[in-house]
Every structure is written in C-alpha cells, then in structure tokens.
Amino acid sequence: MKTIENYFDPFPVLETERLLLRPLTYDDLEDMYSYCSVPAVAEFTTWDAHQSKENTKGFLDFAMSRYENDILGPWGIEDKRTGRLIGSCNYLDCHNNDLRVELGYVLSNQFWNQGLMTEAVKRIIQFGFEDVGLERIQAKCLVGNIGSAKVMEKAGMQFEGVLRKYMRVKNEWQDLKMYAIVREDV
C-alpha cells in the first residue's frame, strides 16, 4: 500500500504564481532566523521566538534528518521574486488509513496580509487531493490567531468548532479552532 510519505520520495517541489515550495536547506539559515526570531511571528506558534541562530540551525537539523530518513519534512516557502525563504509549511499529523493530514505553517511578518500564505496553503491542499489522494486536510490555530483563521477560510477550509483546553502551548492550556476541507468540497 502506498503511504502519504511515499509521495515525498523524492520530495515534491510545488509552484504557485509567486512562490516556490521546496525542501529547506542549510542555506536558508539566515532567512529563517530573520523571521523566527521575531516575537510577533512566534506569538501564536508552539515554539518560542529563536534567541540565536543555533535555535534555527536546530530546526534545520530536524528538517534535514526527516528528509534523509524519508519522513515527511517541511516545505520551505521561497519568494520567487527574490529567492529568499519567507516561511515554511508542512503536513503534520498524517493518518494513512484515514487519508488525513494536518497543515502547519509560519510566514515572515514582512509578508503578512499579501495573500502569500493562502496561496501556499491552496497549493498544498491541491497537491494533497490531486496527487496524494487525501480525503481530509485539517488545521488548527489558537483562538486568538485571527490571521491564521483567515488563511484557512480563504483557502476553502470550513470552521468546525473550538477544541477547549486542547493543547498546552508555552505552559498554558489553550483553546484551538479546528478547520478542515474534504475532497468533496473542492
């Protein structure tokens, strides 16, 4: 049986009008650190703002080990105009039997409110349904993360409810909004 992970060997490079979604490399260290070190970028994530380039290198080490071991790793989001890394996105929680994945993403605050993350998420949704054969793609965000909720809505995902005290984030129990899109929605 072909698994979701099989579609990542070789790692799929995806393209949109303005973006290239491709594997991260160690050459992305400076660009990634420049946005991961911004407190506003990390505010609604499960991780703290990077305090040093060593924090960023640690994440890149994690991504590289996933690629090398044929485990799903993140797409780097490259701005095609500049060739700079401006964010990342990935399939997080993969369920082969249920053909379901969860999306996670982060974008440099210098590129917020330009429709870029929505563009990336739409392309990843398209890849999931058309190439991988998924039935459901879901994503969650902290209740206060209005920007992320808007991305999911603009990408065609439907709000399904609030998961109360669902996850401990930065030592506090948090309510999360659940969004999803299913194959028949597209």
Tab-separated table of C-alpha atoms in Angstrom:
chain	number	residue	atom	x	y	z
A	1	MET	CA	0.000	0.000	0.000
A	2	LYS	CA	1.343	3.424	-0.940
A	3	THR	CA	1.573	5.730	2.093
A	4	ILE	CA	1.395	9.503	2.282
A	5	GLU	CA	5.138	9.514	2.955
A	6	ASN	CA	5.766	7.761	-0.387
A	7	TYR	CA	4.683	10.934	-2.165
A	8	PHE	CA	7.669	12.689	-0.563
A	9	ASP	CA	10.332	10.474	-2.128
A	10	PRO	CA	11.555	12.413	-3.983
A	11	PHE	CA	10.405	15.497	-2.108
A	12	PRO	CA	7.760	17.287	-4.206
A	13	VAL	CA	8.616	20.804	-5.312
A	14	LEU	CA	5.414	22.797	-5.809
A	15	GLU	CA	4.975	26.133	-7.506
A	16	THR	CA	2.433	28.949	-7.427
A	17	GLU	CA	2.365	32.275	-9.221
A	18	ARG	CA	4.624	33.935	-6.616
A	19	LEU	CA	6.075	31.072	-4.587
A	20	LEU	CA	8.297	28.032	-4.810
A	21	LEU	CA	7.577	25.347	-2.191
A	22	ARG	CA	10.716	23.261	-1.837
A	23	PRO	CA	12.857	21.440	0.719
A	24	LEU	CA	14.657	23.569	3.275
A	25	THR	CA	18.461	23.711	3.131
A	26	TYR	CA	21.156	24.989	5.453
A	27	ASP	CA	21.477	27.949	3.062
A	28	ASP	CA	18.105	29.096	4.476
A	29	LEU	CA	19.557	29.681	7.950
A	30	GLU	CA	19.834	33.491	7.727
A	31	ASP	CA	16.408	33.991	6.141
A	32	MET	CA	14.725	31.614	8.582
A	33	TYR	CA	16.391	33.185	11.603
A	34	SER	CA	15.315	36.645	10.416
A	35	TYR	CA	11.641	35.749	10.835
A	36	CYS	CA	11.783	33.035	13.524
A	37	SER	CA	13.478	35.492	15.883
A	38	VAL	CA	10.563	37.961	15.656
A	39	PRO	CA	8.296	37.685	18.734
A	40	ALA	CA	5.173	38.571	16.690
A	41	VAL	CA	5.850	35.640	14.334
A	42	ALA	CA	6.195	33.183	17.240
A	43	GLU	CA	3.268	34.614	19.231
A	44	PHE	CA	0.725	32.022	18.062
A	45	THR	CA	3.096	29.109	17.469
A	46	THR	CA	4.006	26.206	19.740
A	47	TRP	CA	7.639	27.384	19.784
A	48	ASP	CA	9.315	30.440	21.267
A	49	ALA	CA	10.998	33.077	19.124
A	50	HIS	CA	14.511	31.941	18.248
A	51	GLN	CA	17.069	33.545	20.533
A	52	SER	CA	20.059	32.578	18.412
A	53	LYS	CA	20.970	31.123	15.046
A	54	GLU	CA	21.692	27.896	16.931
A	55	ASN	CA	17.920	27.603	17.579
A	56	THR	CA	17.296	27.955	13.856
A	57	LYS	CA	20.055	25.501	12.984
A	58	GLY	CA	18.434	23.039	15.385
A	59	PHE	CA	15.194	23.239	13.437
A	60	LEU	CA	17.062	22.850	10.147
A	61	ASP	CA	18.879	19.802	11.588
A	62	PHE	CA	15.453	18.348	12.448
A	63	ALA	CA	14.154	19.030	8.910
A	64	MET	CA	17.270	17.564	7.266
A	65	SER	CA	17.030	14.378	9.344
A	66	ARG	CA	13.413	13.978	8.265
A	67	TYR	CA	14.319	14.357	4.586
A	68	GLU	CA	17.245	11.922	4.931
A	69	ASN	CA	15.085	9.301	6.658
A	70	ASP	CA	12.194	9.591	4.167
A	71	ILE	CA	9.920	11.073	6.818
A	72	LEU	CA	7.698	13.974	5.877
A	73	GLY	CA	9.548	17.236	6.294
A	74	PRO	CA	8.530	20.840	5.769
A	75	TRP	CA	8.338	22.778	2.546
A	76	GLY	CA	10.317	25.986	2.572
A	77	ILE	CA	8.327	28.871	1.120
A	78	GLU	CA	10.545	30.813	-1.265
A	79	ASP	CA	9.590	34.176	-2.739
A	80	LYS	CA	10.223	33.654	-6.468
A	81	ARG	CA	10.988	37.363	-6.998
A	82	THR	CA	13.859	37.482	-4.510
A	83	GLY	CA	14.809	33.820	-3.991
A	84	ARG	CA	14.518	34.401	-0.217
A	85	LEU	CA	12.957	31.946	2.205
A	86	ILE	CA	9.924	33.667	3.759
A	87	GLY	CA	8.272	30.807	5.655
A	88	SER	CA	7.581	27.120	5.846
A	89	CYS	CA	4.611	24.789	5.803
A	90	ASN	CA	4.064	21.096	6.199
A	91	TYR	CA	1.784	18.140	6.636
A	92	LEU	CA	1.988	17.431	10.334
A	93	ASP	CA	-0.193	14.642	11.586
A	94	CYS	CA	-0.508	12.027	8.811
A	95	HIS	CA	-3.032	9.212	9.016
A	96	ASN	CA	-2.542	6.747	6.173
A	97	ASN	CA	-5.622	4.623	6.944
A	98	ASP	CA	-7.906	7.650	7.037
A	99	LEU	CA	-6.129	9.580	4.239
A	100	ARG	CA	-5.988	12.616	6.511
A	101	VAL	CA	-3.279	15.179	7.246
A	102	GLU	CA	-2.973	18.320	9.291
A	103	LEU	CA	-1.362	21.505	7.999
A	104	GLY	CA	1.060	23.698	9.871
A	105	TYR	CA	2.653	26.894	8.601
A	106	VAL	CA	4.552	30.030	9.503
A	107	LEU	CA	5.291	33.155	7.466
A	108	SER	CA	7.650	36.088	7.939
A	109	ASN	CA	5.778	39.097	9.291
A	110	GLN	CA	7.269	41.151	6.433
A	111	PHE	CA	4.958	39.207	4.096
A	112	TRP	CA	1.726	39.175	6.107
A	113	ASN	CA	-1.524	40.409	4.524
A	114	GLN	CA	-0.378	39.840	0.938
A	115	GLY	CA	-2.222	36.559	0.328
A	116	LEU	CA	1.021	34.588	0.151
A	117	MET	CA	0.225	32.034	2.849
A	118	THR	CA	-3.237	31.485	1.393
A	119	GLU	CA	-1.568	30.895	-1.982
A	120	ALA	CA	0.798	28.324	-0.439
A	121	VAL	CA	-1.954	26.566	1.529
A	122	LYS	CA	-4.207	26.323	-1.543
A	123	ARG	CA	-1.368	24.692	-3.490
A	124	ILE	CA	-0.648	22.220	-0.698
A	125	ILE	CA	-4.358	21.369	-0.489
A	126	GLN	CA	-4.444	20.837	-4.258
A	127	PHE	CA	-1.382	18.561	-4.051
A	128	GLY	CA	-2.974	16.606	-1.205
A	129	PHE	CA	-6.213	15.898	-3.027
A	130	GLU	CA	-4.976	15.558	-6.615
A	131	ASP	CA	-1.614	13.850	-6.170
A	132	VAL	CA	-1.731	12.105	-2.800
A	133	GLY	CA	-5.431	11.182	-2.855
A	134	LEU	CA	-6.267	12.548	0.587
A	135	GLU	CA	-9.847	12.641	1.857
A	136	ARG	CA	-9.426	15.319	4.542
A	137	ILE	CA	-6.985	18.130	5.263
A	138	GLN	CA	-7.342	19.922	8.558
A	139	ALA	CA	-5.595	22.650	10.510
A	140	LYS	CA	-5.876	24.190	13.942
A	141	CYS	CA	-4.979	27.603	15.304
A	142	LEU	CA	-5.098	29.298	18.664
A	143	VAL	CA	-8.419	31.083	19.130
A	144	GLY	CA	-6.672	34.474	19.115
A	145	ASN	CA	-4.820	33.834	15.845
A	146	ILE	CA	-7.139	35.759	13.545
A	147	GLY	CA	-4.616	35.843	10.676
A	148	SER	CA	-4.286	32.066	10.547
A	149	ALA	CA	-8.056	31.598	10.729
A	150	LYS	CA	-8.445	33.952	7.742
A	151	VAL	CA	-5.838	31.983	5.768
A	152	MET	CA	-7.758	28.747	6.338
A	153	GLU	CA	-11.082	30.324	5.395
A	154	LYS	CA	-9.675	31.913	2.225
A	155	ALA	CA	-8.117	28.555	1.285
A	156	GLY	CA	-11.596	26.983	1.362
A	157	MET	CA	-11.429	25.305	4.760
A	158	GLN	CA	-14.536	25.280	6.939
A	159	PHE	CA	-14.639	26.157	10.620
A	160	GLU	CA	-15.670	23.038	12.555
A	161	GLY	CA	-15.568	24.275	16.136
A	162	VAL	CA	-13.419	25.105	19.125
A	163	LEU	CA	-11.420	22.405	20.868
A	164	ARG	CA	-11.441	23.521	24.501
A	165	LYS	CA	-8.199	23.241	26.504
A	166	TYR	CA	-6.889	21.120	23.643
A	167	MET	CA	-3.193	21.765	23.864
A	168	ARG	CA	-0.614	23.071	26.260
A	169	VAL	CA	1.225	25.865	24.454
A	170	LYS	CA	4.035	27.719	26.204
A	171	ASN	CA	2.908	26.289	29.552
A	172	GLU	CA	-0.728	27.381	29.221
A	173	TRP	CA	-3.752	25.315	28.210
A	174	GLN	CA	-5.160	26.754	25.015
A	175	ASP	CA	-8.424	26.508	23.105
A	176	LEU	CA	-7.922	25.832	19.394
A	177	LYS	CA	-10.112	26.465	16.377
A	178	MET	CA	-10.454	23.478	14.030
A	179	TYR	CA	-10.791	23.978	10.284
A	180	ALA	CA	-10.960	21.345	7.551
A	181	ILE	CA	-11.584	20.753	3.886
A	182	VAL	CA	-12.649	17.396	2.477
A	183	ARG	CA	-12.271	16.044	-1.032
A	184	GLU	CA	-15.917	16.685	-1.950
A	185	ASP	CA	-15.515	20.381	-1.044
A	186	VAL	CA	-13.173	21.028	-3.971
